[in-house]
Amino acid sequence: MSETASAFSTTKRWVEINPENEQANFLAGKTHILLGNVEDGEKYFNKVLAIKPTQTFVLTYFANQELKAGRYKQGIEKLENVLSIDPDVKSALLSFYRAHKLIGTEQVALERVRNRFEANKEQNAYRTFYASILFLDKNFDTVISLLDIDEINRKQAPDRYWQLLGDSYYELENLDKAEETYQSWSTHRPTLAVPWFRKMQVLDKKSDKPGLVRLAKSMGEAFPHDPRIKSLLPYYQILNNEFDAAEVSINQLSKAHKELPFIRGLIGRISFARKQYHEALANLKVQYSMKPSPEHAGFVYTSLLKVNDIEGTLTFMEEHLQRQPHDTISKAFYAQFLMEHRPSEATAIYKELLADRPNNIAFLNNAGWSEYKNG
């Protein structure tokens, strides 16, 4: 029996024994809603309000249902009611901001949240909450100013604090400060993977491939039992053209890990770099079947061409473009390929490309040349 089903069974018995108990009805309502039984869950929530009309969680729930239905005025009125009962219900304040944002009056909500922050300024949790709202409003400079707290408080700050601060620097493209913040975060929380991935995002933005390799090595040492993280080192080694090193890293993985489509794709990329195209194809196709992206398609059709499989290339490209009709890069390659092997079909493809990119000089020239060749 799942934990949710077990909780449902327990709360059901509790309600049967104590039908007028607020907490029993509340838990029954939450459990029903978690299980997708919204109508039954809301019946229990209404019972809660009959017992205690000021239950803010339930009132906020019904306010959010109004917002989901597009009834913003009614939703905001219900949130105002919640905040009149308790002005510091953060879930209601967040919904209040989002509702006003939808109707273009977010400054009203921001002022409300700012006032509550001023009244609770000594609470780091409230500072972080206010920063979360400002981040949603794209006030990144203000977030940074707000979170510029002393080192003693910083050490006690929650993960959300570090994320908001680093992400604000990142959004402002102050990448050095973003990286420094994520590094401090990982120092304070060495067993948490999130700041490591955030650092990776910064290095990727910087196009620092050697730095990504170094970071992936450090991550593998910090999280030796996480297969997702252990997959990163060979991936970044390949991006940095360290194919021999990537092969060594892959050989250190378990047999089951090596069979994952992502790793099969990396093995295929190594063979591709070594011009072992027949060997590469089997692995590249596994990766493509899992994720038929333009990049993965490119490796497959280039390998097919390299082994001189003209019909295989045509068939693959036709099938890929049926799955990904908006892949302009592959479609342009396909059109060029048709010019050489099925010139009568190339013009139609170039017309499709020009419909999306009418001012593309290469497409215009090739379309004209295709029409000329075909009379």
Coordinates of C-alpha atoms in Angstrom, one line a residue:
M1 CA 0.0 0.0 0.0
S2 CA 1.4 3.5 -0.9
E3 CA 2.0 6.1 1.7
T4 CA -0.8 8.2 0.3
A5 CA -3.3 5.3 0.3
S6 CA -2.3 4.4 3.8
A7 CA -2.8 8.0 4.9
F8 CA -6.2 8.0 3.2
S9 CA -7.2 4.9 5.1
T10 CA -6.1 6.3 8.4
T11 CA -7.8 9.7 7.9
K12 CA -11.0 8.0 6.8
R13 CA -11.2 6.1 10.1
W14 CA -10.3 9.3 12.0
V15 CA -13.2 11.2 10.4
E16 CA -15.6 8.3 11.0
I17 CA -14.7 8.4 14.7
N18 CA -14.5 12.2 15.0
P19 CA -16.8 13.7 12.2
E20 CA -16.6 17.2 13.8
N21 CA -12.9 17.2 14.2
E22 CA -11.3 20.0 12.2
Q23 CA -7.9 18.3 11.7
A24 CA -9.4 15.0 10.7
N25 CA -11.6 16.7 8.0
F26 CA -8.6 18.8 6.9
L27 CA -6.3 15.8 6.4
A28 CA -9.1 13.8 4.7
G29 CA -9.6 16.7 2.3
K30 CA -5.9 17.1 1.5
T31 CA -5.5 13.3 1.0
H32 CA -8.5 13.2 -1.4
I33 CA -7.2 16.0 -3.4
L34 CA -3.7 14.4 -3.6
L35 CA -5.4 11.3 -4.9
G36 CA -7.2 13.3 -7.6
N37 CA -10.6 13.1 -5.9
V38 CA -11.1 16.9 -5.9
E39 CA -14.9 17.0 -5.5
D40 CA -14.7 14.7 -2.4
G41 CA -11.7 16.7 -1.1
E42 CA -13.5 20.0 -1.4
K43 CA -16.5 18.5 0.6
Y44 CA -14.1 17.9 3.5
F45 CA -12.6 21.3 3.1
N46 CA -16.0 22.9 3.3
K47 CA -16.7 20.9 6.4
V48 CA -13.4 22.4 7.8
L49 CA -14.7 25.9 7.2
A50 CA -18.0 25.0 8.8
I51 CA -16.1 24.1 11.9
K52 CA -13.5 26.9 11.7
P53 CA -14.3 29.7 9.2
T54 CA -10.8 31.2 9.6
Q55 CA -8.8 28.2 8.5
T56 CA -6.3 30.0 6.2
F57 CA -4.9 27.0 4.3
V58 CA -8.4 26.0 3.1
L59 CA -9.4 29.6 2.3
T60 CA -6.3 30.0 0.3
Y61 CA -7.0 26.8 -1.6
F62 CA -10.5 28.0 -2.6
A63 CA -9.0 31.4 -3.6
N64 CA -6.5 29.7 -5.9
Q65 CA -9.3 27.6 -7.5
E66 CA -11.0 30.9 -8.5
L67 CA -7.7 32.1 -10.0
K68 CA -7.2 28.9 -11.9
A69 CA -10.7 29.3 -13.4
G70 CA -9.8 32.8 -14.5
R71 CA -12.0 34.5 -11.9
Y72 CA -9.3 36.9 -10.8
K73 CA -11.6 39.4 -9.0
Q74 CA -13.2 36.7 -6.9
G75 CA -9.8 35.1 -6.2
I76 CA -8.3 38.4 -5.1
E77 CA -11.2 39.1 -2.8
K78 CA -10.9 35.7 -1.2
L79 CA -7.1 36.3 -0.7
E80 CA -7.8 39.7 0.8
N81 CA -10.0 37.8 3.3
V82 CA -7.2 35.4 4.1
L83 CA -4.8 38.2 4.6
S84 CA -7.2 40.1 6.9
I85 CA -7.2 37.0 9.1
D86 CA -3.4 36.6 9.0
P87 CA -1.4 39.1 7.0
D88 CA 1.6 36.8 7.0
V89 CA 0.3 33.7 5.2
K90 CA 3.1 33.5 2.6
S91 CA 1.2 31.1 0.3
A92 CA -1.7 33.7 0.1
L93 CA 0.7 36.6 -0.4
L94 CA 2.4 34.7 -3.3
S95 CA -1.0 34.0 -4.9
F96 CA -2.0 37.6 -4.3
Y97 CA 1.1 38.8 -6.2
R98 CA 0.5 36.3 -9.0
A99 CA -3.1 37.3 -9.4
H100 CA -2.3 41.0 -9.5
K101 CA 0.5 40.2 -12.0
L102 CA -2.1 38.6 -14.3
I103 CA -4.2 41.7 -14.4
G104 CA -1.3 44.2 -14.6
T105 CA -1.6 45.6 -11.0
E106 CA 1.4 43.8 -9.5
Q107 CA 2.7 47.0 -7.8
V108 CA -0.3 46.8 -5.4
A109 CA 0.8 43.3 -4.4
L110 CA 4.5 44.2 -4.2
E111 CA 3.7 47.1 -1.8
R112 CA 1.7 44.6 0.3
V113 CA 4.6 42.2 0.5
R114 CA 7.1 44.9 1.1
N115 CA 5.1 46.2 4.1
R116 CA 4.9 42.7 5.5
F117 CA 8.7 42.3 5.1
E118 CA 9.3 45.6 6.8
A119 CA 7.2 44.3 9.7
N120 CA 9.2 41.1 9.9
K121 CA 12.7 42.3 8.8
E122 CA 14.6 40.4 11.4
Q123 CA 13.3 37.1 10.1
N124 CA 15.6 35.6 7.4
A125 CA 12.8 33.5 6.1
Y126 CA 10.7 36.6 5.4
R127 CA 13.7 38.3 3.7
T128 CA 14.0 35.3 1.4
F129 CA 10.3 35.2 0.7
Y130 CA 10.2 38.9 -0.2
A131 CA 13.3 38.3 -2.5
S132 CA 11.4 35.4 -4.1
I133 CA 8.6 37.8 -5.1
L134 CA 11.0 40.4 -6.3
F135 CA 12.8 37.7 -8.4
L136 CA 9.5 36.8 -10.0
D137 CA 9.1 40.5 -10.8
K138 CA 12.6 40.5 -12.4
N139 CA 13.9 43.0 -9.9
F140 CA 17.2 41.3 -9.8
D141 CA 19.3 44.3 -8.5
T142 CA 16.8 44.7 -5.6
V143 CA 17.1 41.0 -4.8
I144 CA 20.8 41.3 -4.6
S145 CA 20.6 44.4 -2.3
L146 CA 18.1 42.7 -0.1
L147 CA 20.2 39.5 0.3
D148 CA 23.4 41.4 1.0
I149 CA 23.5 40.3 4.6
D150 CA 26.5 39.8 7.0
E151 CA 28.6 36.6 6.9
I152 CA 27.2 35.2 10.2
N153 CA 23.6 35.4 9.0
R154 CA 24.7 34.1 5.5
K155 CA 26.0 30.9 7.1
Q156 CA 22.6 30.3 8.6
A157 CA 20.7 31.2 5.4
P158 CA 18.4 28.6 3.7
D159 CA 19.1 27.1 0.3
R160 CA 16.5 29.4 -1.3
Y161 CA 18.6 32.4 -0.2
W162 CA 21.7 31.2 -2.1
Q163 CA 19.7 30.2 -5.1
L164 CA 18.0 33.6 -5.4
L165 CA 21.2 35.5 -4.9
G166 CA 23.2 33.4 -7.4
D167 CA 20.4 33.3 -10.0
S168 CA 19.9 37.1 -9.8
Y169 CA 23.6 37.6 -10.6
Y170 CA 23.2 35.1 -13.4
E171 CA 20.2 36.9 -14.8
L172 CA 22.1 40.1 -14.8
E173 CA 25.0 38.3 -16.6
N174 CA 27.4 39.0 -13.7
L175 CA 28.7 35.5 -14.2
D176 CA 31.8 35.8 -11.9
K177 CA 29.6 36.8 -9.0
A178 CA 27.1 34.1 -9.8
E179 CA 29.8 31.5 -9.8
E180 CA 31.3 32.8 -6.6
T181 CA 27.8 32.6 -4.9
Y182 CA 27.2 29.1 -6.1
Q183 CA 30.7 28.1 -4.9
S184 CA 29.9 29.6 -1.4
W185 CA 26.6 27.7 -1.4
S186 CA 28.2 24.4 -2.2
T187 CA 30.8 25.1 0.6
H188 CA 28.0 25.6 3.1
R189 CA 26.0 22.6 1.7
P190 CA 28.6 20.2 0.4
T191 CA 26.2 17.3 0.1
L192 CA 23.6 19.2 -2.0
A193 CA 24.0 18.8 -5.8
V194 CA 22.0 21.9 -6.9
P195 CA 24.8 24.5 -6.4
W196 CA 27.2 22.3 -8.4
F197 CA 24.7 22.2 -11.3
R198 CA 24.3 25.9 -11.0
K199 CA 28.1 26.4 -11.3
M200 CA 28.0 24.1 -14.4
Q201 CA 25.3 26.4 -15.9
V202 CA 27.6 29.4 -15.4
L203 CA 30.6 27.7 -16.9
D204 CA 28.5 26.6 -19.9
K205 CA 27.4 30.2 -20.4
K206 CA 31.0 31.2 -20.3
S207 CA 31.8 28.4 -22.8
D208 CA 34.6 27.3 -20.4
K209 CA 35.0 23.7 -21.6
P210 CA 38.1 23.0 -19.6
G211 CA 36.4 24.4 -16.5
L212 CA 33.4 22.2 -17.1
V213 CA 35.7 19.1 -17.3
R214 CA 37.4 20.1 -14.0
L215 CA 34.0 20.7 -12.4
A216 CA 32.6 17.4 -13.6
K217 CA 35.6 15.6 -12.1
S218 CA 35.1 17.3 -8.8
M219 CA 31.4 16.5 -8.9
G220 CA 32.1 12.8 -9.5
E221 CA 34.4 12.8 -6.5
A222 CA 31.8 14.6 -4.3
F223 CA 28.9 12.3 -5.5
P224 CA 30.5 9.0 -6.3
H225 CA 27.3 7.0 -6.3
D226 CA 25.1 9.2 -8.5
P227 CA 25.1 7.8 -12.0
R228 CA 23.6 11.0 -13.5
I229 CA 26.6 12.9 -12.2
K230 CA 29.1 10.3 -13.2
S231 CA 27.8 10.6 -16.8
L232 CA 28.8 14.3 -16.9
L233 CA 32.6 13.8 -17.0
P234 CA 32.8 11.9 -20.3
Y235 CA 30.2 14.2 -21.8
Y236 CA 32.2 17.3 -21.1
Q237 CA 35.4 15.6 -22.0
I238 CA 33.9 14.9 -25.4
L239 CA 32.8 18.5 -25.8
N240 CA 36.4 19.5 -25.0
N241 CA 37.7 17.0 -27.7
E242 CA 39.3 14.8 -24.9
F243 CA 38.1 11.6 -26.6
D244 CA 40.7 9.2 -25.1
A245 CA 40.0 10.5 -21.6
A246 CA 36.2 10.2 -22.2
E247 CA 36.7 6.6 -23.2
V248 CA 38.6 5.9 -20.0
S249 CA 35.8 7.6 -17.9
I250 CA 33.1 5.5 -19.7
N251 CA 35.1 2.3 -19.1
Q252 CA 34.9 3.0 -15.4
L253 CA 31.1 3.0 -15.4
S254 CA 29.1 -0.1 -14.6
K255 CA 27.9 -2.4 -17.4
A256 CA 24.3 -1.3 -16.9
H257 CA 25.3 2.3 -16.9
K258 CA 27.1 1.9 -20.2
E259 CA 23.8 0.6 -21.8
L260 CA 21.9 3.8 -21.0
P261 CA 21.0 5.7 -24.3
F262 CA 22.9 8.8 -23.2
I263 CA 26.1 6.8 -22.6
R264 CA 25.6 4.8 -25.8
G265 CA 25.4 8.2 -27.6
L266 CA 28.7 9.3 -26.0
I267 CA 30.4 6.0 -27.1
G268 CA 29.0 6.7 -30.6
R269 CA 30.5 10.3 -30.5
I270 CA 33.9 8.9 -29.7
S271 CA 33.7 6.4 -32.6
F272 CA 32.5 9.3 -34.8
A273 CA 35.5 11.4 -33.9
R274 CA 37.8 8.5 -34.7
K275 CA 36.1 8.2 -38.1
Q276 CA 34.8 4.7 -37.2
Y277 CA 31.4 5.5 -38.7
H278 CA 30.0 1.9 -39.0
E279 CA 30.8 1.4 -35.3
A280 CA 29.4 4.8 -34.4
L281 CA 26.0 4.3 -36.1
A282 CA 24.6 1.6 -33.8
N283 CA 25.2 3.7 -30.7
L284 CA 24.2 7.0 -32.3
K285 CA 20.9 5.5 -33.4
V286 CA 20.1 4.3 -29.8
Q287 CA 20.7 7.9 -28.6
Y288 CA 18.6 9.3 -31.4
S289 CA 15.7 6.9 -30.7
M290 CA 15.6 8.2 -27.1
K291 CA 15.9 11.8 -28.0
P292 CA 15.4 12.7 -31.7
S293 CA 17.0 16.2 -31.5
P294 CA 18.5 18.0 -34.5
E295 CA 22.0 17.4 -33.0
H296 CA 21.5 13.7 -32.6
A297 CA 19.9 13.5 -36.1
G298 CA 23.0 15.3 -37.5
F299 CA 25.4 12.7 -36.1
V300 CA 23.3 9.8 -37.6
Y301 CA 22.8 11.2 -41.1
T302 CA 26.4 12.4 -41.3
S303 CA 27.6 8.9 -40.3
L304 CA 25.2 7.3 -42.9
L305 CA 26.7 9.6 -45.5
K306 CA 30.3 8.7 -44.5
V307 CA 29.6 5.0 -45.1
N308 CA 28.0 5.9 -48.4
D309 CA 24.6 4.7 -47.5
I310 CA 22.6 7.0 -49.8
E311 CA 19.3 5.3 -49.5
G312 CA 19.7 4.9 -45.8
T313 CA 20.4 8.7 -45.5
L314 CA 17.3 9.6 -47.5
T315 CA 15.1 7.3 -45.6
F316 CA 16.4 8.5 -42.2
M317 CA 16.0 12.2 -43.2
E318 CA 12.5 11.7 -44.4
E319 CA 11.5 9.9 -41.2
H320 CA 13.3 12.5 -39.0
L321 CA 11.5 15.4 -40.7
Q322 CA 8.2 13.7 -40.3
R323 CA 8.9 13.6 -36.5
Q324 CA 10.6 17.0 -36.4
P325 CA 9.0 19.1 -39.2
H326 CA 10.4 22.4 -37.8
D327 CA 14.1 21.2 -37.7
T328 CA 15.4 23.8 -40.1
I329 CA 19.0 22.7 -39.9
S330 CA 18.2 19.1 -40.9
K331 CA 15.7 20.3 -43.5
A332 CA 18.4 22.5 -45.1
F333 CA 20.8 19.6 -45.2
Y334 CA 18.1 17.4 -46.7
A335 CA 17.3 19.9 -49.4
Q336 CA 21.1 20.2 -50.3
F337 CA 21.3 16.4 -50.3
L338 CA 18.3 16.1 -52.6
M339 CA 19.9 18.6 -55.0
E340 CA 22.6 15.9 -55.6
H341 CA 20.5 12.8 -55.5
R342 CA 16.9 13.7 -56.3
P343 CA 17.0 17.2 -57.8
S344 CA 13.3 17.2 -58.8
E345 CA 12.3 17.0 -55.1
A346 CA 14.7 19.7 -53.8
T347 CA 12.7 22.7 -55.0
A348 CA 9.6 21.9 -52.8
I349 CA 11.8 21.6 -49.7
Y350 CA 13.5 24.9 -50.4
K351 CA 10.1 26.5 -50.7
E352 CA 9.2 25.1 -47.3
L353 CA 12.4 26.6 -45.9
L354 CA 11.7 30.0 -47.5
A355 CA 8.2 30.0 -46.0
D356 CA 9.9 30.1 -42.5
R357 CA 12.9 32.2 -43.5
P358 CA 12.0 34.3 -46.6
N359 CA 15.1 36.5 -46.4
N360 CA 17.7 33.7 -46.1
I361 CA 20.1 34.3 -49.0
A362 CA 21.4 30.8 -49.1
F363 CA 17.9 29.3 -49.4
L364 CA 16.9 31.8 -52.1
N365 CA 20.0 31.1 -54.1
N366 CA 19.6 27.3 -53.8
A367 CA 15.9 27.4 -54.5
G368 CA 16.7 29.4 -57.7
W369 CA 19.4 27.0 -58.7
S370 CA 17.1 24.0 -58.1
E371 CA 14.4 25.5 -60.3
Y372 CA 16.9 26.3 -63.0
K373 CA 18.3 22.7 -62.9
N374 CA 14.8 21.3 -63.1
G375 CA 13.9 23.5 -66.0

